[in-house]
Tab-separated table of C-alpha atoms in Angstrom:
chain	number	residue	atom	x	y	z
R	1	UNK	CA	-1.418	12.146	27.646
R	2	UNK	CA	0.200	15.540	26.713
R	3	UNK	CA	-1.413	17.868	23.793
R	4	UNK	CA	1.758	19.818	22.287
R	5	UNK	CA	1.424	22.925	20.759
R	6	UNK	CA	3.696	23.932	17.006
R	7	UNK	CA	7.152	23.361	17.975
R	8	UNK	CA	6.723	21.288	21.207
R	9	UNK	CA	8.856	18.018	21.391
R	10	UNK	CA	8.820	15.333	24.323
R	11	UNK	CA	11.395	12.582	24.634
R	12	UNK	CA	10.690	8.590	23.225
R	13	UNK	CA	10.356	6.225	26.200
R	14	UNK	CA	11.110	3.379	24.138
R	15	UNK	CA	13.005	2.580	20.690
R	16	UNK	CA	9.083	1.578	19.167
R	17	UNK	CA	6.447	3.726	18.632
R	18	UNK	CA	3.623	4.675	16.550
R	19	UNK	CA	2.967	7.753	15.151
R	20	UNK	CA	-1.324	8.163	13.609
R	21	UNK	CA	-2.570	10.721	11.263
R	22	UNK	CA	-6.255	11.190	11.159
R	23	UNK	CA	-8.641	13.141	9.220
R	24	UNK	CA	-11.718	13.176	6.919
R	25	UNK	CA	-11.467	13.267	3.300
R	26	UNK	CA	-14.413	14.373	0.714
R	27	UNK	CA	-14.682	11.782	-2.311
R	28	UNK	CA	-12.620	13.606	-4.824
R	29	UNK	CA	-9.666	14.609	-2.784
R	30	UNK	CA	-6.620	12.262	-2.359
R	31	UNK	CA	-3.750	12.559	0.709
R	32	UNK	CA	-0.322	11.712	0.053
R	33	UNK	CA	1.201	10.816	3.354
R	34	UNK	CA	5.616	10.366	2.935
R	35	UNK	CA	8.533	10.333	5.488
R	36	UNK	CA	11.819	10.994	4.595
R	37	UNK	CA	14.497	9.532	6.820
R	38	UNK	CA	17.277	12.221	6.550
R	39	UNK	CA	20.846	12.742	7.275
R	40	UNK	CA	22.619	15.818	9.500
R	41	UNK	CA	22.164	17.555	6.306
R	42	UNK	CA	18.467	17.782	6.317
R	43	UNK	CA	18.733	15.497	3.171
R	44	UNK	CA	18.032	11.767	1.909
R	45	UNK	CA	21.043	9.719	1.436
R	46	UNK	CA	18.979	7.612	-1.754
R	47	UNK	CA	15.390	7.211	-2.756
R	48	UNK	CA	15.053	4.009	-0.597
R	49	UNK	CA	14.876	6.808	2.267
R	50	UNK	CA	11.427	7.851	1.031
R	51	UNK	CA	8.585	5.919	2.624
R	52	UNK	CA	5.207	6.438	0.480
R	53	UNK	CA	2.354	4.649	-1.328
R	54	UNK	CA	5.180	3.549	-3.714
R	55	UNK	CA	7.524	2.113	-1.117
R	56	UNK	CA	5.923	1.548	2.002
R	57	UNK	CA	8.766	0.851	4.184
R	58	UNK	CA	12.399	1.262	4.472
R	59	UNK	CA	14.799	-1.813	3.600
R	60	UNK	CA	15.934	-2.759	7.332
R	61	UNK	CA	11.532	-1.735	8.092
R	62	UNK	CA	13.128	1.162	10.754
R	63	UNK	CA	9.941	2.558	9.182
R	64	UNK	CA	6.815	1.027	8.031
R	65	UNK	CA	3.673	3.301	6.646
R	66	UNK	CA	0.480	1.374	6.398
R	67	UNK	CA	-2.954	3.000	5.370
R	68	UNK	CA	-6.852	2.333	5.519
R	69	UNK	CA	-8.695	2.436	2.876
R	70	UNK	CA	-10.981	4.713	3.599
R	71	UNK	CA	-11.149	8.492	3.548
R	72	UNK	CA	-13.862	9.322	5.940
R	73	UNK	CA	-11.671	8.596	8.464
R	74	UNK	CA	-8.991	8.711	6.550
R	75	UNK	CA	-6.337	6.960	9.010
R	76	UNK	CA	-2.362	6.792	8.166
R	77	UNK	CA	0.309	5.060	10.734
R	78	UNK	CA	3.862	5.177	10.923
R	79	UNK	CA	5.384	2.228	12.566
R	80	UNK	CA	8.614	3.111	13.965
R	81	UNK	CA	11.639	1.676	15.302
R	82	UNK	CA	14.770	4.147	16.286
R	83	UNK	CA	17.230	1.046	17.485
R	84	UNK	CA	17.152	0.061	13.628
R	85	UNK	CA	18.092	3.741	12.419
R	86	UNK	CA	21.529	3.754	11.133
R	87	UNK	CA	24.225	5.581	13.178
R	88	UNK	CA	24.398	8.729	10.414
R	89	UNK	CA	20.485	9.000	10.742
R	90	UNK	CA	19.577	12.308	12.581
R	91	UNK	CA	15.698	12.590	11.762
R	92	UNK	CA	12.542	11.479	10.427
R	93	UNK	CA	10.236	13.866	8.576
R	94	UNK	CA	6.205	12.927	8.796
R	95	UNK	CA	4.474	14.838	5.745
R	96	UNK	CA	0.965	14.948	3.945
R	97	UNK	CA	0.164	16.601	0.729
R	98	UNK	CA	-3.185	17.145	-1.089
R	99	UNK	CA	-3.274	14.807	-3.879
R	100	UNK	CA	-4.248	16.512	-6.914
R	101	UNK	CA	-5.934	20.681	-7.289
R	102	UNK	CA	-6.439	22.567	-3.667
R	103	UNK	CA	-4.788	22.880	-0.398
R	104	UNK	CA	-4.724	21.231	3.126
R	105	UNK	CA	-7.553	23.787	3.906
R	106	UNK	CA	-10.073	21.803	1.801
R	107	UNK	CA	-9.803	19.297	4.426
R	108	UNK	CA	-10.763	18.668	8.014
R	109	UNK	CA	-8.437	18.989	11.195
R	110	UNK	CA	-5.620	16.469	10.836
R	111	UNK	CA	-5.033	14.685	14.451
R	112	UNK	CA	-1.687	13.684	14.887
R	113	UNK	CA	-1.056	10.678	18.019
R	114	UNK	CA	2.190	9.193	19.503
R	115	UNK	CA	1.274	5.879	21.064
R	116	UNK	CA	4.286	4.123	23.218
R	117	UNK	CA	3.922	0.334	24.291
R	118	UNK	CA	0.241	0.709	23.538
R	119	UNK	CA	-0.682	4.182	25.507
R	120	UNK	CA	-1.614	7.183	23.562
R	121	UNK	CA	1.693	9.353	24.802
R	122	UNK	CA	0.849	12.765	22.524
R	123	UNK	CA	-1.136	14.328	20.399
R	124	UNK	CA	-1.211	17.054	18.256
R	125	UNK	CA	-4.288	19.202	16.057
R	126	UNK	CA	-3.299	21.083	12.292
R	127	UNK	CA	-6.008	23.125	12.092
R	128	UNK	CA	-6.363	22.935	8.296
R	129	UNK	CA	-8.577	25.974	7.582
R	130	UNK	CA	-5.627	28.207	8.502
R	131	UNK	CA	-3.240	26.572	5.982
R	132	UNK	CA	-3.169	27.934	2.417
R	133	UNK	CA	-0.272	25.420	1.301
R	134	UNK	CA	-0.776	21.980	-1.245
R	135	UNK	CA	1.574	20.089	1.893
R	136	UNK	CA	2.769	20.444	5.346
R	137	UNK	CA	5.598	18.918	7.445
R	138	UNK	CA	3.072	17.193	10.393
R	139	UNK	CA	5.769	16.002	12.525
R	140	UNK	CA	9.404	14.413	13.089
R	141	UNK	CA	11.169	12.345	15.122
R	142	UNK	CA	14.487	13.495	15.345
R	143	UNK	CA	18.307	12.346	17.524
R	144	UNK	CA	19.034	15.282	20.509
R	145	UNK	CA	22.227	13.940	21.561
R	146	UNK	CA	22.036	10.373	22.572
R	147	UNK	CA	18.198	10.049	22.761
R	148	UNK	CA	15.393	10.305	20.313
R	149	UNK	CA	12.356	12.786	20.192
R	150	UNK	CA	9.039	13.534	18.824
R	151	UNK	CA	8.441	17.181	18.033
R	152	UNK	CA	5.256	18.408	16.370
R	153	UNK	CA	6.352	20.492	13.768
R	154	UNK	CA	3.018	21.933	11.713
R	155	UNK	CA	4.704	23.734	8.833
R	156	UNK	CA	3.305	24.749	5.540
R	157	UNK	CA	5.192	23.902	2.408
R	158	UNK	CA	4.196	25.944	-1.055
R	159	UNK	CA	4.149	22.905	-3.965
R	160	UNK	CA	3.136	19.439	-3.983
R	161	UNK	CA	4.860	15.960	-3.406
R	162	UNK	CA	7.470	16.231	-6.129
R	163	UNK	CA	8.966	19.651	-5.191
R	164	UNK	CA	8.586	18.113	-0.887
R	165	UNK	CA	10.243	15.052	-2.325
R	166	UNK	CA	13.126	17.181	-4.132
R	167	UNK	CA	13.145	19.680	-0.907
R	168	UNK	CA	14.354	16.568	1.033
R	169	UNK	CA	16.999	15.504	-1.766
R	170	UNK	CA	14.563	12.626	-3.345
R	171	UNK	CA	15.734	12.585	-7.495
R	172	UNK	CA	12.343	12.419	-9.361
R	173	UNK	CA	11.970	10.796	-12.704
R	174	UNK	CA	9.992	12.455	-14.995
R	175	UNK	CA	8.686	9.437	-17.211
R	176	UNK	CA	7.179	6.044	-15.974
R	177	UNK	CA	8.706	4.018	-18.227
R	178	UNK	CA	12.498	3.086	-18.482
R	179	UNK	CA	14.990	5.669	-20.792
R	180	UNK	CA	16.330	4.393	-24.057
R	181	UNK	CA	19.480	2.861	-23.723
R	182	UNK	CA	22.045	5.128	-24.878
R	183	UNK	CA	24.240	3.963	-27.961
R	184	UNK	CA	27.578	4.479	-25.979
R	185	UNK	CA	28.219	2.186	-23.062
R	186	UNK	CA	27.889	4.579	-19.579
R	187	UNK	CA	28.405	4.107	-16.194
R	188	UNK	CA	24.534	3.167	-14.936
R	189	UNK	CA	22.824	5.920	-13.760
R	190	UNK	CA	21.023	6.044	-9.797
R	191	UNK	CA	17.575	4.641	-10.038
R	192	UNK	CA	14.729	7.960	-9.057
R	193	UNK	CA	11.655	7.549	-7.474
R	194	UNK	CA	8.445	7.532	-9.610
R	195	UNK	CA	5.960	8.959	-8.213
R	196	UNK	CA	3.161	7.982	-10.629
R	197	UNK	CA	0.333	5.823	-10.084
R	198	UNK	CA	-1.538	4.049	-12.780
R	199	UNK	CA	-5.569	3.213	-12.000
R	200	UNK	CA	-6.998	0.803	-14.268
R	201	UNK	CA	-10.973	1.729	-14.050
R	202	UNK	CA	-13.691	0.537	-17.073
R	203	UNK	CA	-12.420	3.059	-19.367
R	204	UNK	CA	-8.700	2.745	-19.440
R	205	UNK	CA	-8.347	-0.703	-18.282
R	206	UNK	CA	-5.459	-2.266	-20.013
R	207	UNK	CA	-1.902	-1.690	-19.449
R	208	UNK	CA	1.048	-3.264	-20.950
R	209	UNK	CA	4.442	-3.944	-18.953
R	210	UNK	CA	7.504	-4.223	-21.189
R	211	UNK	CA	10.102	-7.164	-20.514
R	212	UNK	CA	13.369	-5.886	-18.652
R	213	UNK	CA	16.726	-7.292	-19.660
R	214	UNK	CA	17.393	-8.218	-15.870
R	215	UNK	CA	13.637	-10.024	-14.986
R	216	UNK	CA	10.747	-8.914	-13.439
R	217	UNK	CA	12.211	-9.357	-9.680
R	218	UNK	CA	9.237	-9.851	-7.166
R	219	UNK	CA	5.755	-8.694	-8.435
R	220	UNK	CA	3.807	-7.995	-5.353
R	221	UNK	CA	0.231	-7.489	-4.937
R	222	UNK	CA	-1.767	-6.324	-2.707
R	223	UNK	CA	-5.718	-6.777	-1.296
R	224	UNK	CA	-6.520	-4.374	1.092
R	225	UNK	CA	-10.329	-3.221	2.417
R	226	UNK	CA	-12.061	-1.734	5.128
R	227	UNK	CA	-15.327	-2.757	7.036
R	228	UNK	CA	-17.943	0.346	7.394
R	229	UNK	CA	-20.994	-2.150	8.352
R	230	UNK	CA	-22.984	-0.534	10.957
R	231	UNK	CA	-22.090	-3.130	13.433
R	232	UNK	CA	-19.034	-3.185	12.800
R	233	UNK	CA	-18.719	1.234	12.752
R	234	UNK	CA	-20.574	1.375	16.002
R	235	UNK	CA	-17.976	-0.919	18.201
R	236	UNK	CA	-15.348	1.710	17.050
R	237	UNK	CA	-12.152	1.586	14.975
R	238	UNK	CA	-10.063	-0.183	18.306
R	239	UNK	CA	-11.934	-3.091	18.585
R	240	UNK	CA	-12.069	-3.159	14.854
R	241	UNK	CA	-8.050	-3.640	15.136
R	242	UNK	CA	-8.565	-6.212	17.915
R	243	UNK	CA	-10.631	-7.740	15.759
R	244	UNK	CA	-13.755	-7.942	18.059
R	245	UNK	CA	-16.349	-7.165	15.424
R	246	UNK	CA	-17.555	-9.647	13.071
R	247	UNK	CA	-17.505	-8.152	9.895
R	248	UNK	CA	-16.901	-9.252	6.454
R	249	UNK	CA	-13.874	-11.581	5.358
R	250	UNK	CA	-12.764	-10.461	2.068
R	251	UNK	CA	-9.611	-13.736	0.904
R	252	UNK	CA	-7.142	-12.731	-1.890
R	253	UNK	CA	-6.670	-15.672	-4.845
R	254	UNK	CA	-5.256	-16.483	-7.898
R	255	UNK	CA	-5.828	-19.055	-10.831
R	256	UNK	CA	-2.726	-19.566	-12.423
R	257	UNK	CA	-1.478	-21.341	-16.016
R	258	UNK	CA	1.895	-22.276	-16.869
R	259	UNK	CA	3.375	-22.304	-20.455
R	260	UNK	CA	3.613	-26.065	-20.241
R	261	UNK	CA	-0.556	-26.477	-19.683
R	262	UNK	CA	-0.847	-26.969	-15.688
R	263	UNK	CA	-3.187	-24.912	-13.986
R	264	UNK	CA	-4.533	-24.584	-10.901
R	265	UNK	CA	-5.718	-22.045	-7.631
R	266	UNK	CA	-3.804	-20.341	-4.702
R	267	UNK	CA	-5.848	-19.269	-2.239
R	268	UNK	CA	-6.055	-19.860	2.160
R	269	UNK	CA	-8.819	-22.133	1.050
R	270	UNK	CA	-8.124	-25.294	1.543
R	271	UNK	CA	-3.990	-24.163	2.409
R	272	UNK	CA	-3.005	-23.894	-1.151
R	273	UNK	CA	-0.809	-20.964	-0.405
R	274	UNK	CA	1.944	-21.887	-3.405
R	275	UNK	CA	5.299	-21.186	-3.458
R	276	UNK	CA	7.555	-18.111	-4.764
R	277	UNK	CA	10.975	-20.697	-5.013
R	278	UNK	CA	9.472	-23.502	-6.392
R	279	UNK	CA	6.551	-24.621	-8.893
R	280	UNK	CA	4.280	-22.020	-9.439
R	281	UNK	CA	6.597	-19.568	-8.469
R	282	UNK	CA	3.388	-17.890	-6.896
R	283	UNK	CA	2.721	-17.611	-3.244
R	284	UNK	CA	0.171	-16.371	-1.018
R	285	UNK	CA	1.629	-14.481	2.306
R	286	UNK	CA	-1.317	-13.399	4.579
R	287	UNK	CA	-5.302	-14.076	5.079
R	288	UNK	CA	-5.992	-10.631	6.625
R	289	UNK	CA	-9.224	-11.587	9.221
R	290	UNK	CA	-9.995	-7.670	9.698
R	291	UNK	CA	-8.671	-5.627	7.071
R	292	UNK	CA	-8.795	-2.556	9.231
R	293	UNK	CA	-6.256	-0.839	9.090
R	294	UNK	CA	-3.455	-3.645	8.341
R	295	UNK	CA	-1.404	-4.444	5.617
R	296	UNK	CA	-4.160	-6.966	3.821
R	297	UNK	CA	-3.239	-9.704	1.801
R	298	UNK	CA	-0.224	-9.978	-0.313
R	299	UNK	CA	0.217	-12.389	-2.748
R	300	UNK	CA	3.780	-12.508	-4.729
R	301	UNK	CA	5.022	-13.478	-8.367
R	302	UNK	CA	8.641	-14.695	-8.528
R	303	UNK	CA	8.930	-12.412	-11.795
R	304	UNK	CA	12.445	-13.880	-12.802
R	305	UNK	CA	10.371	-16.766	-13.564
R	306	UNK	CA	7.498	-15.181	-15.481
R	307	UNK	CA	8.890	-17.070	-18.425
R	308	UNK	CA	7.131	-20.490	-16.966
R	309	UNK	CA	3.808	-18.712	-16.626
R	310	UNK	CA	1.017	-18.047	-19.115
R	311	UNK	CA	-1.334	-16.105	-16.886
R	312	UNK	CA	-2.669	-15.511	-13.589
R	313	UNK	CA	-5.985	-13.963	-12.736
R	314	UNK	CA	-6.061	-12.316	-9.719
R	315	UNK	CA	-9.486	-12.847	-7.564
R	316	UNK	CA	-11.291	-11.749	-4.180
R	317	UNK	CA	-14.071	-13.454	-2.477
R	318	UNK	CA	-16.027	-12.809	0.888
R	319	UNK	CA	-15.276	-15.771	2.888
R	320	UNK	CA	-17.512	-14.576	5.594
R	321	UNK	CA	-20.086	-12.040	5.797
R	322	UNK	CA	-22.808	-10.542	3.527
R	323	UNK	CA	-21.678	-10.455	-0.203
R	324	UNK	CA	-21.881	-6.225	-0.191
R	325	UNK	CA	-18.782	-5.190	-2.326
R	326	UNK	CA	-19.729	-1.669	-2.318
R	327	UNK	CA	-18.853	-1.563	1.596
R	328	UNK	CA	-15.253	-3.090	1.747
R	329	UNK	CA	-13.763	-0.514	0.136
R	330	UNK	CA	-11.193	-3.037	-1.200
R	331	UNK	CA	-8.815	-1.948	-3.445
R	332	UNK	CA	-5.769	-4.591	-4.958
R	333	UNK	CA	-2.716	-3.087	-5.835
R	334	UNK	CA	-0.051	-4.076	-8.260
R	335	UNK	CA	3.983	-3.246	-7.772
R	336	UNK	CA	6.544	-4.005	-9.942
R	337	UNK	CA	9.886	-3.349	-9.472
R	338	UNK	CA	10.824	-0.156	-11.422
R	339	UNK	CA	7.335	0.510	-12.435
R	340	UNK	CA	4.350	2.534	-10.595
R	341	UNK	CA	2.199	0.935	-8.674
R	342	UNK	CA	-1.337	-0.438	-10.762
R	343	UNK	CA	-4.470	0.410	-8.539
R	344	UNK	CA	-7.573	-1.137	-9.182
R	345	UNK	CA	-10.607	-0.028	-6.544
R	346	UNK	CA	-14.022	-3.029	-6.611
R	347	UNK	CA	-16.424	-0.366	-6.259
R	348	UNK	CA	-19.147	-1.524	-8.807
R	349	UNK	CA	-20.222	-4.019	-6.610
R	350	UNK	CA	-23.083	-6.719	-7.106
R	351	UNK	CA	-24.696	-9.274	-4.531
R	352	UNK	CA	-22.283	-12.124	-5.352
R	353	UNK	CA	-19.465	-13.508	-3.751
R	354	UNK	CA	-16.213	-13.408	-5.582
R	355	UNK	CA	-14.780	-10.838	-7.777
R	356	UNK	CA	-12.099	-11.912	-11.064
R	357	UNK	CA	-10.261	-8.917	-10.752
R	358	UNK	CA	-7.510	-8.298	-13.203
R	359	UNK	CA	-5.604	-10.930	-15.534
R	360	UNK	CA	-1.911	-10.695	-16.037
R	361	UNK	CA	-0.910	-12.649	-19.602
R	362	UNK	CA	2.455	-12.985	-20.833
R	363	UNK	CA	2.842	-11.662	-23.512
R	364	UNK	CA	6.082	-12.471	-24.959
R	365	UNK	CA	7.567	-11.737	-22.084
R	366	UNK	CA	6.290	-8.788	-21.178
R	367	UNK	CA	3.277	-8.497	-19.011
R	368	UNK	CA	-0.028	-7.343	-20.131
R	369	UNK	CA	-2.552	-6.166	-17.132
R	370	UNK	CA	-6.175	-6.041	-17.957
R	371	UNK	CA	-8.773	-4.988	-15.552
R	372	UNK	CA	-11.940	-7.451	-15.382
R	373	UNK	CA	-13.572	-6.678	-11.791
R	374	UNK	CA	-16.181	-9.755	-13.088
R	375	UNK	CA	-18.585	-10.277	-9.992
R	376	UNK	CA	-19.573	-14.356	-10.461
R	377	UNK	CA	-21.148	-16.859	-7.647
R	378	UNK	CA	-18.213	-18.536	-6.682
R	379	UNK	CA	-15.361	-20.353	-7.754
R	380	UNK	CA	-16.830	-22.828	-11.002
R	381	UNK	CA	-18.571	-19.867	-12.377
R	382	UNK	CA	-14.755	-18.197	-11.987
R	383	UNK	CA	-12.980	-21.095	-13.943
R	384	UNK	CA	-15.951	-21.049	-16.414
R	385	UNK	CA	-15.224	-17.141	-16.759
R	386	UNK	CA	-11.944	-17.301	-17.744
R	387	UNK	CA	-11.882	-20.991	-19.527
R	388	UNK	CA	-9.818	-22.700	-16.739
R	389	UNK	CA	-11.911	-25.964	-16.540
R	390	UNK	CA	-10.601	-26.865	-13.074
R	391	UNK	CA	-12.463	-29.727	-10.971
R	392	UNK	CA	-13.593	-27.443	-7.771
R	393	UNK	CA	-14.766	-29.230	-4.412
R	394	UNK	CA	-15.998	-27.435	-1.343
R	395	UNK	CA	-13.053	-26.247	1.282
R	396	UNK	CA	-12.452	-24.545	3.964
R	397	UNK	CA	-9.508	-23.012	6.103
């Protein structure tokens, strides 16, 4: 394993790697972590070459950025495959910015690792108390004639993730919502990158979704946690990837009703994992078994069919391991095409097992969000929650 030092750069065995970023994180302070996958010209050829919490990977997944959920460690990886960049690709950029007021020096050391076919190749320190800028440009993987490398770069940038995003050619738009249509037929303009994200908590907890002309497109949500039980902390954060701590089981669900009356559940339970084509138009894509550091659970919404549904209301339950909400860490996220993505963190939790979490209605084609985050027994006391009156018998998967 080699330690580089600013500027230092070693060649890529392979086309696959993984690059980490590690740190520690007080309570109030958020990290932004974004690549930009850049032409000759230092630049992004369109915003679908910015990888962050908004867009999480690039279309052809050359690059894939998945997060924990925690922030002490706070733990970031790139996923990373060269043989997929296109042939007028000539680097990646790895950055970090301080979400919010401060600097990277209100932070710890940020450890930076290259791992190759499993092996830690590289790694890397910022020592953050000597950096007086909002971001920094950690790393990059970059083309030196016909072979890729990994230099650790370590450079302060003045300004936070909309003037990085701009330094790298990324058009921002200023407003989350879409422009008025202008009276005078125009050529359409380029879609910009939002970078706004919308947190639904007990105080603003409602959030209404206008109908688009062209559908909905695929709604995509998200369930994501981390374990911190002792057991589980004390055989380390590898074996927590190899899954070889028992820890708790957290299962993403929905009850869903159509405009036509039917209703019923997707969930692993019991294999009812739906379908985005067909009827409901809903689908289940993953039962995450660790949720350390993974992608979680995504269920989807064909939107250009939202017009057949009434409502879904999105729920979590611990399928295995002591009902203790406030340890998961579990957050569900909400994107929507064209929209920022809807964050809503389970962090009031009680000793019970599932969680309704947020209701999407249609209303009138539009969709209205509202956050519940209504901690109930299990799944009758759910349906008697929200006045599904479904006939529930015990499952398993």
């Amino acid at each position: 394993m080699q330690e580089l030092i600013t500027g230092a750069n070693l060649a890529l065995s392979q086309s696959q790697c993984l690059v980490k970023i590690k740190t520690k994180l007080a309570a109030h302070i958020g990290l932004d972590v974004t690549a930009y996958v850049l032409n000759a010209q230092a630049k992004v050829r369109g915003d679908a070459d910015m990888i962050f919490y908004g867009q999480k990977q690039t279309p052809n997944r050359s690059v894939e950025l998945v997060e924990a959920t925690t922030k002490a460690p706070y733990i970031a990886q790139f996923n990373l495959n060269t043989q997929l960049f296109d042939a007028d690709i000539s680097k990646l950029a790895m950055c970090a910015t301080i979400d919010g007021q401060g600097t990277i020096n209100a932070i710890q050391d940020i450890q930076i690792e290259l791992w190759e076919n499993g092996q830690l190749t590289a790694s890397a320190t910022v020592k953050s108390a000597e950096k007086t800028e909002k971001a920094l440009i950690l790393a990059e993987v970059y083309r030196h004639k016909d072979q890729w490398k990994f230099r650790f770069v370590n450079q302060g940038f003045n300004g936070g993730l909309q003037p990085l995003a701009e330094h790298f050619g990324v058009e921002i738009s200023d407003q989350a919502t879409t422009p008025e249509p202008q009276p005078v037929p125009a050529p359409a303009p380029q879609p910009k990158i939002n970078l706004s994200k919308i947190t639904l908590d007990k105080r603003n907890n409602q959030i209404n979704l206008q109908k688009q002309a062209h559908g909905f497109g695929e709604i995509k949500i998200n369930l994501n946690w981390n374990q911190r039980t002792q057991q589980a902390q004390a055989g380390g954060f590898f074996k927590k990837l190899l899954n070889q701590n028992q820890g708790i089981d957290l299962d993403l669900g929905c009850l869903f009703e159509m405009q036509d009356g039917s209703k019923s559940v997707i969930q692993a339970l019991g294999d009812r994992f739906g379908d985005f084509n067909g009827f409901p138009f809903i689908q289940l894509s993953a039962d995450d078994r660790t949720g350390a550091l993974t992608e979680g659970e995504w269920l989807r919404i064909n939107g250009q069919h939202w017009s057949q549904i009434r409502r879904v209301v999105l729920f979590a339950f611990i399928y295995e391991g002591v009902p203790n909400w406030a340890e998961t860490d579990a957050v569900v996220t909400i994107y929507v095409p064209d929209q920022p993505p809807i964050e809503i963190r389970l962090t009031e939790g009680q000793p019970l097992g599932m969680c309704g979490i947020v209701e999407l209605v249609n209303q009138g084609g539009s969709i209205q969000v509202q956050r519940h985050v209504r901690y109930v027994p299990g799944h009758r006391e759910l349906d008697q929650a929200f006045g599904f009156g479904l006939r529930w018998v015990a499952g398993s998967k």
